[in-house]
CSV table of C-alpha atoms in Angstrom, one decimal:
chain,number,residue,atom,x,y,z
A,14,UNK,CA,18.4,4.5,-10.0
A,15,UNK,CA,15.2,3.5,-11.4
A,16,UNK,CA,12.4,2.4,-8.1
A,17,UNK,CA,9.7,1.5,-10.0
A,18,UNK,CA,9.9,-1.3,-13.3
A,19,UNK,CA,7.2,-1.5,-15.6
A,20,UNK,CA,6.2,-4.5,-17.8
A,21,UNK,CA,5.6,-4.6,-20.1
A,22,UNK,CA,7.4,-1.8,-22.0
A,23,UNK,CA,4.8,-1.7,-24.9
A,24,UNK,CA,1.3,-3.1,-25.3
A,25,UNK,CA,-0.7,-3.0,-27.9
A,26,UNK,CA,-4.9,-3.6,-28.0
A,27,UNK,CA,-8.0,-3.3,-29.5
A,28,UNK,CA,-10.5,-1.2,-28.4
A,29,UNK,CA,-13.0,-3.0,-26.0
A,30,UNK,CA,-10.5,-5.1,-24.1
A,31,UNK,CA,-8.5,-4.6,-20.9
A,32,UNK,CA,-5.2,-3.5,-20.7
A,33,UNK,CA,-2.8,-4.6,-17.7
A,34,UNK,CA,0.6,-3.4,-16.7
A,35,UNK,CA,2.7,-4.1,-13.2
A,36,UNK,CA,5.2,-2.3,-11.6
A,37,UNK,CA,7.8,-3.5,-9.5
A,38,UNK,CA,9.9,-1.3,-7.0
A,39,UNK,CA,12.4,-2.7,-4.5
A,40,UNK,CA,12.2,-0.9,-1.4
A,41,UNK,CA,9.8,0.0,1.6
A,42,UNK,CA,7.4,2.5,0.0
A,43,UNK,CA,4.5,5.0,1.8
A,44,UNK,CA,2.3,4.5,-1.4
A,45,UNK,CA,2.6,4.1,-5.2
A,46,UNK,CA,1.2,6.7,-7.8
A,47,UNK,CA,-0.3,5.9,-11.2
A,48,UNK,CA,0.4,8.7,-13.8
A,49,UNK,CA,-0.7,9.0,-18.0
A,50,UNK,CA,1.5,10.6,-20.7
A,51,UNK,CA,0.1,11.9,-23.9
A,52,UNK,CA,2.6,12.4,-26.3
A,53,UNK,CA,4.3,15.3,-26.2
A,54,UNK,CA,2.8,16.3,-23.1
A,55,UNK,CA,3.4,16.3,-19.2
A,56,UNK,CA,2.5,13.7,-16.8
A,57,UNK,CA,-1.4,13.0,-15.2
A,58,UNK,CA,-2.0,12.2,-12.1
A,59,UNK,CA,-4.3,8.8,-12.4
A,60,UNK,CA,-4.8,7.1,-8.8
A,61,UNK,CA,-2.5,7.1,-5.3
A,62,UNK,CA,-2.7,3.8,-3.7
A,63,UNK,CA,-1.4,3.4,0.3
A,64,UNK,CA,0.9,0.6,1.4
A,65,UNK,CA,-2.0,-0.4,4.1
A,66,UNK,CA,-4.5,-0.7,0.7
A,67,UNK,CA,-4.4,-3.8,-1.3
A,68,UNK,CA,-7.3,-2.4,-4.2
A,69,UNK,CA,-8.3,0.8,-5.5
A,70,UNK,CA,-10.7,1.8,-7.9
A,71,UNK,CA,-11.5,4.7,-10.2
A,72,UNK,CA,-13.9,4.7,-13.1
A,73,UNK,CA,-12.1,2.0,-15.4
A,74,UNK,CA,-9.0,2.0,-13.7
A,75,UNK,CA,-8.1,-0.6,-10.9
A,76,UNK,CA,-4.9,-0.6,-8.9
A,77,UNK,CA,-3.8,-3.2,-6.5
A,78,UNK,CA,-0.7,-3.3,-4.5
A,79,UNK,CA,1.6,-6.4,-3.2
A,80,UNK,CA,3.8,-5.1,-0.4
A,81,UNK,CA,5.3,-9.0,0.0
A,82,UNK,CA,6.1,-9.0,-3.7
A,83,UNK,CA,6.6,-5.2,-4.0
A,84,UNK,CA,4.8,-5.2,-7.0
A,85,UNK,CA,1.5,-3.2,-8.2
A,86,UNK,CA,-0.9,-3.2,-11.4
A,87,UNK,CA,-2.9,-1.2,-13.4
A,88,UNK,CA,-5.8,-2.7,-15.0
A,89,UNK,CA,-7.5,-0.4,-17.2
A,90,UNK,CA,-11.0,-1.6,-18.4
A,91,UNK,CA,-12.9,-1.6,-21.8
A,92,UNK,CA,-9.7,0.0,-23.3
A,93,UNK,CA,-10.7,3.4,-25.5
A,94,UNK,CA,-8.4,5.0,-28.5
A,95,UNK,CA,-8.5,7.6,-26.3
A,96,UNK,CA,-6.5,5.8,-23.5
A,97,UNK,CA,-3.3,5.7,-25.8
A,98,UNK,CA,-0.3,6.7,-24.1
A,99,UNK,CA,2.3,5.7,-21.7
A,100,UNK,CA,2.1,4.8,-17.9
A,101,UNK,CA,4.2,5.3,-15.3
A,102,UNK,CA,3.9,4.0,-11.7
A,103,UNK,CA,5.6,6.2,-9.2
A,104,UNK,CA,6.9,5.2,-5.7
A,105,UNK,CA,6.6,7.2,-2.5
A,106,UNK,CA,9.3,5.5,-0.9
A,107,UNK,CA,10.2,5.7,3.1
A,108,UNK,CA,12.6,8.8,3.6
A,109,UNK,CA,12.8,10.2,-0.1
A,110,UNK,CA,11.1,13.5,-0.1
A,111,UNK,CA,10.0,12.9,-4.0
A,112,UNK,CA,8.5,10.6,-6.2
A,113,UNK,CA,10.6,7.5,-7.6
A,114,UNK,CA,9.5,7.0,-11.4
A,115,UNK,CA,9.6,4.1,-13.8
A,116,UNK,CA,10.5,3.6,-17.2
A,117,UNK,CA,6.9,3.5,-18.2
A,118,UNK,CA,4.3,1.2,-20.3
A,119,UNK,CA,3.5,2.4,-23.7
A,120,UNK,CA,-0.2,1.6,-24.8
A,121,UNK,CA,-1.5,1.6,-27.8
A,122,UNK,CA,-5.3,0.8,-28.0
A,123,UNK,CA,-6.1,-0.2,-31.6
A,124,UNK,CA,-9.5,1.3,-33.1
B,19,UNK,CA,-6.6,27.1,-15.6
B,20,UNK,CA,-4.6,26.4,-12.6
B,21,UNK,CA,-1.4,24.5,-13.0
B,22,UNK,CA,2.5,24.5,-13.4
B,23,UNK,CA,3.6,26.8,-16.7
B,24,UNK,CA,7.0,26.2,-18.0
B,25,UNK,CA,9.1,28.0,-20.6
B,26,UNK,CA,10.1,27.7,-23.0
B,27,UNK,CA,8.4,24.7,-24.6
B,28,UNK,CA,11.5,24.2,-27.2
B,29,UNK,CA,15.2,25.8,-26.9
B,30,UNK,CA,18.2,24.8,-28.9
B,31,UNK,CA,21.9,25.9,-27.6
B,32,UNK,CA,25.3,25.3,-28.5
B,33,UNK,CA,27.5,23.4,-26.3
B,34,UNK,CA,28.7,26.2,-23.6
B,35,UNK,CA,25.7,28.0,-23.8
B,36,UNK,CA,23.5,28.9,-20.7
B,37,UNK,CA,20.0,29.3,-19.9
B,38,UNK,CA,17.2,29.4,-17.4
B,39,UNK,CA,13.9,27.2,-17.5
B,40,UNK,CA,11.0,29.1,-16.1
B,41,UNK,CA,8.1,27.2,-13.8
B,42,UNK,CA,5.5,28.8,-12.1
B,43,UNK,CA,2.5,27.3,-10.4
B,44,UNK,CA,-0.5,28.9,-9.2
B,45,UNK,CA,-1.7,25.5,-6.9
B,46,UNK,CA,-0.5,27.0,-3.7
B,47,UNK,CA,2.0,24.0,-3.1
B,48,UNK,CA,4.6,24.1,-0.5
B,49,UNK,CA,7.2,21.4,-2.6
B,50,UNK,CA,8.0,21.8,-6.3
B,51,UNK,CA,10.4,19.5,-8.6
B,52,UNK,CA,12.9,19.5,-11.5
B,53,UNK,CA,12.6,16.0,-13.7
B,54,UNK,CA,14.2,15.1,-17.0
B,55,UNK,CA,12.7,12.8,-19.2
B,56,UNK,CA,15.2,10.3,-21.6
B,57,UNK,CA,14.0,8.1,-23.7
B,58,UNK,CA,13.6,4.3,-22.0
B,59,UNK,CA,14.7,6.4,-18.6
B,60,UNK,CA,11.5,7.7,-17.1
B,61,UNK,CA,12.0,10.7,-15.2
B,62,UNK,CA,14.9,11.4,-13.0
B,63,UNK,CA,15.0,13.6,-10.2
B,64,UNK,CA,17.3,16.8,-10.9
B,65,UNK,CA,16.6,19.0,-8.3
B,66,UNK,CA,13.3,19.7,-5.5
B,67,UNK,CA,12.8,22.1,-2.8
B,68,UNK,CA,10.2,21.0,-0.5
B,69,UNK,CA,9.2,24.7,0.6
B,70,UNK,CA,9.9,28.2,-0.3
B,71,UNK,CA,13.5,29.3,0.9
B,72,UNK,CA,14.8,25.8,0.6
B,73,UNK,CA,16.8,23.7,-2.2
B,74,UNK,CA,17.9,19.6,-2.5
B,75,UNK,CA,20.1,17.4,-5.0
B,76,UNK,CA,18.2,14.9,-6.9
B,77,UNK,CA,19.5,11.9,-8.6
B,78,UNK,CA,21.5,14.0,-11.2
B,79,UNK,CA,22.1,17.4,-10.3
B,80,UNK,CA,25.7,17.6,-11.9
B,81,UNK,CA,25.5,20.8,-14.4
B,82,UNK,CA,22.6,22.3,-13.0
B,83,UNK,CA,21.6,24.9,-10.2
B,84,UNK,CA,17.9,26.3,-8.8
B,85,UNK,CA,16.4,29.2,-7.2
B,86,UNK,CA,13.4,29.0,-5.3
B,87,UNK,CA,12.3,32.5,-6.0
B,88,UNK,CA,9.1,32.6,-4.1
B,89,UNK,CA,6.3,30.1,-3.5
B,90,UNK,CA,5.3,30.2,-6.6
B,91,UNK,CA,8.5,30.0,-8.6
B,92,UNK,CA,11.1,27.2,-9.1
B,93,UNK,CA,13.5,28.1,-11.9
B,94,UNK,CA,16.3,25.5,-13.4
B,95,UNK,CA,19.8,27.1,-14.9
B,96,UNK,CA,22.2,25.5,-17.2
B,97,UNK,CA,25.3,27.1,-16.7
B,98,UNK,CA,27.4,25.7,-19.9
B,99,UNK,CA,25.3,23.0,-21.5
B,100,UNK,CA,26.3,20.0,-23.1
B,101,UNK,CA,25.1,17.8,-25.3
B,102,UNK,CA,24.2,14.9,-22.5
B,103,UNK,CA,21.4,17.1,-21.0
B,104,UNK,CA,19.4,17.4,-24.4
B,105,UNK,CA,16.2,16.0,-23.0
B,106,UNK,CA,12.6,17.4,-21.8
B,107,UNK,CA,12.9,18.6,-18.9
B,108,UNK,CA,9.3,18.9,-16.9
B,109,UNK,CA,8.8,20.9,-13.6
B,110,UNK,CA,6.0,19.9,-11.1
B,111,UNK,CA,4.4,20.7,-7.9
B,112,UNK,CA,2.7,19.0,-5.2
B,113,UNK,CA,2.0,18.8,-1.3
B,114,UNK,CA,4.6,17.4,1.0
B,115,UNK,CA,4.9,14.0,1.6
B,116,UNK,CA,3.2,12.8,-1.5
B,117,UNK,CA,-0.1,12.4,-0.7
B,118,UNK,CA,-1.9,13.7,-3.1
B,119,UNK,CA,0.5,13.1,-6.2
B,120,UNK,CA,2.5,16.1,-8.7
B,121,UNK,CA,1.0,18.4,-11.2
B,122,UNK,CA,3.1,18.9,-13.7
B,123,UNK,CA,4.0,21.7,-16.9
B,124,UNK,CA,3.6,20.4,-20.1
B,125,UNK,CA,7.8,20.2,-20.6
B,126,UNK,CA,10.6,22.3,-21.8
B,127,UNK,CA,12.2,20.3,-25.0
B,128,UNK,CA,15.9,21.1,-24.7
B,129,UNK,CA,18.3,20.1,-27.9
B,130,UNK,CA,22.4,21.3,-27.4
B,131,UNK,CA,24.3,20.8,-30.4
């Protein structure tokens, strides 16, 4: 069963602006992993975020975490052409010995 | 460049067939993972071991099996395939417990007609 639901499922910009997608999960989690897909390619690690952390930065990325609402986000800053793909969020959940992943957000940032 | 190396990139088989999907990583991790990748699905857990000498069921291990042939190796086998597991299938690596997130190969794109 799927942990971690992204929303939205696509999203479409223009270059310059900010792109944001959440992920929701639905049980007690050790942290939550952000991770970019080229087409046709495999997986990137982006950022890790702890359950005890509420923000995390890195470059134009900013993660935070809601372990109430057991939900996250990824904003992505000043959106690039380059920064087209899709993103998954990944759960580290209590007890599971691998990562949970979601269905993914596809971006498309619009030149 | 370090990483996780699969092959094949690309296989076709008939239904019944079998075959092997090669990883190898050269990161020194303890824990290393099967995941197939459907369209709308994400990834699912097929198989992990979390260190050399040692295998687990995933989320959907039904028609698969695994060797951990070394630290270094974590091979996936399709005994008779079937048209339900045509999907990419990507291997990855990482430390225990998560911490520091996966690497993984670039993905083996599996078609069985």
């Amino acid at each position: 069963s799927q942990q971690g639901e992204e929303d939205p499922q696509a999203l479409s910009i223009q270059e310059g602006e900010n792109a944001t997608m959440n992920c929701s999960y639905k049980t007690s989690i050790n942290n939550l992993q952000w991770y970019r897909q080229n087409s046709g390619r495999g997986l990137v690690h982006l950022i890790l975020i702890r359950s005890n952390e509420r923000e995390k930065h890195s470059g134009r990325l900013r993660v935070t975490l809601d372990t109430s609402k057991k939900s996250s986000s990824l904003l992505i800053t000043a959106s690039r052409a380059a920064d087209t793909a899709s993103y998954f969020c990944a759960t580290d959940e209590a007890g599971r010995r691998a990562l949970t992943f979601g269905s993914g957000t596809r971006l498309q940032v619009q030149p | 460049n370090a990483g996780v190396t699969q092959t094949p990139k690309f296989q076709v088989l008939k239904t019944g067939q079998s075959m092997t999907l090669q990883c190898a990583q050269d990161m020194n991790h303890n824990s290393m993972y099967w995941y197939r990748q459907d369209p709308g699905m994400g990834l699912r857990l097929i198989y992990y071991s979390a260190s050399e000498g040692t295998t687990d069921k995933g989320e959907v291990p039904n028609g698969y099996n695994v060797s951990r042939l070394n630290k270094r190796e974590f091979s996936l086998r399709l005994e008779s395939a079937a048209p339900s597991q045509t999907s990419v299938y990507f291997c990855a690596s990482g430390e225990g417990q998560q911490i520091y997130g996966y690497t993984f190969g670039s993905g083996t794109r599996l078609t069985v007609v």
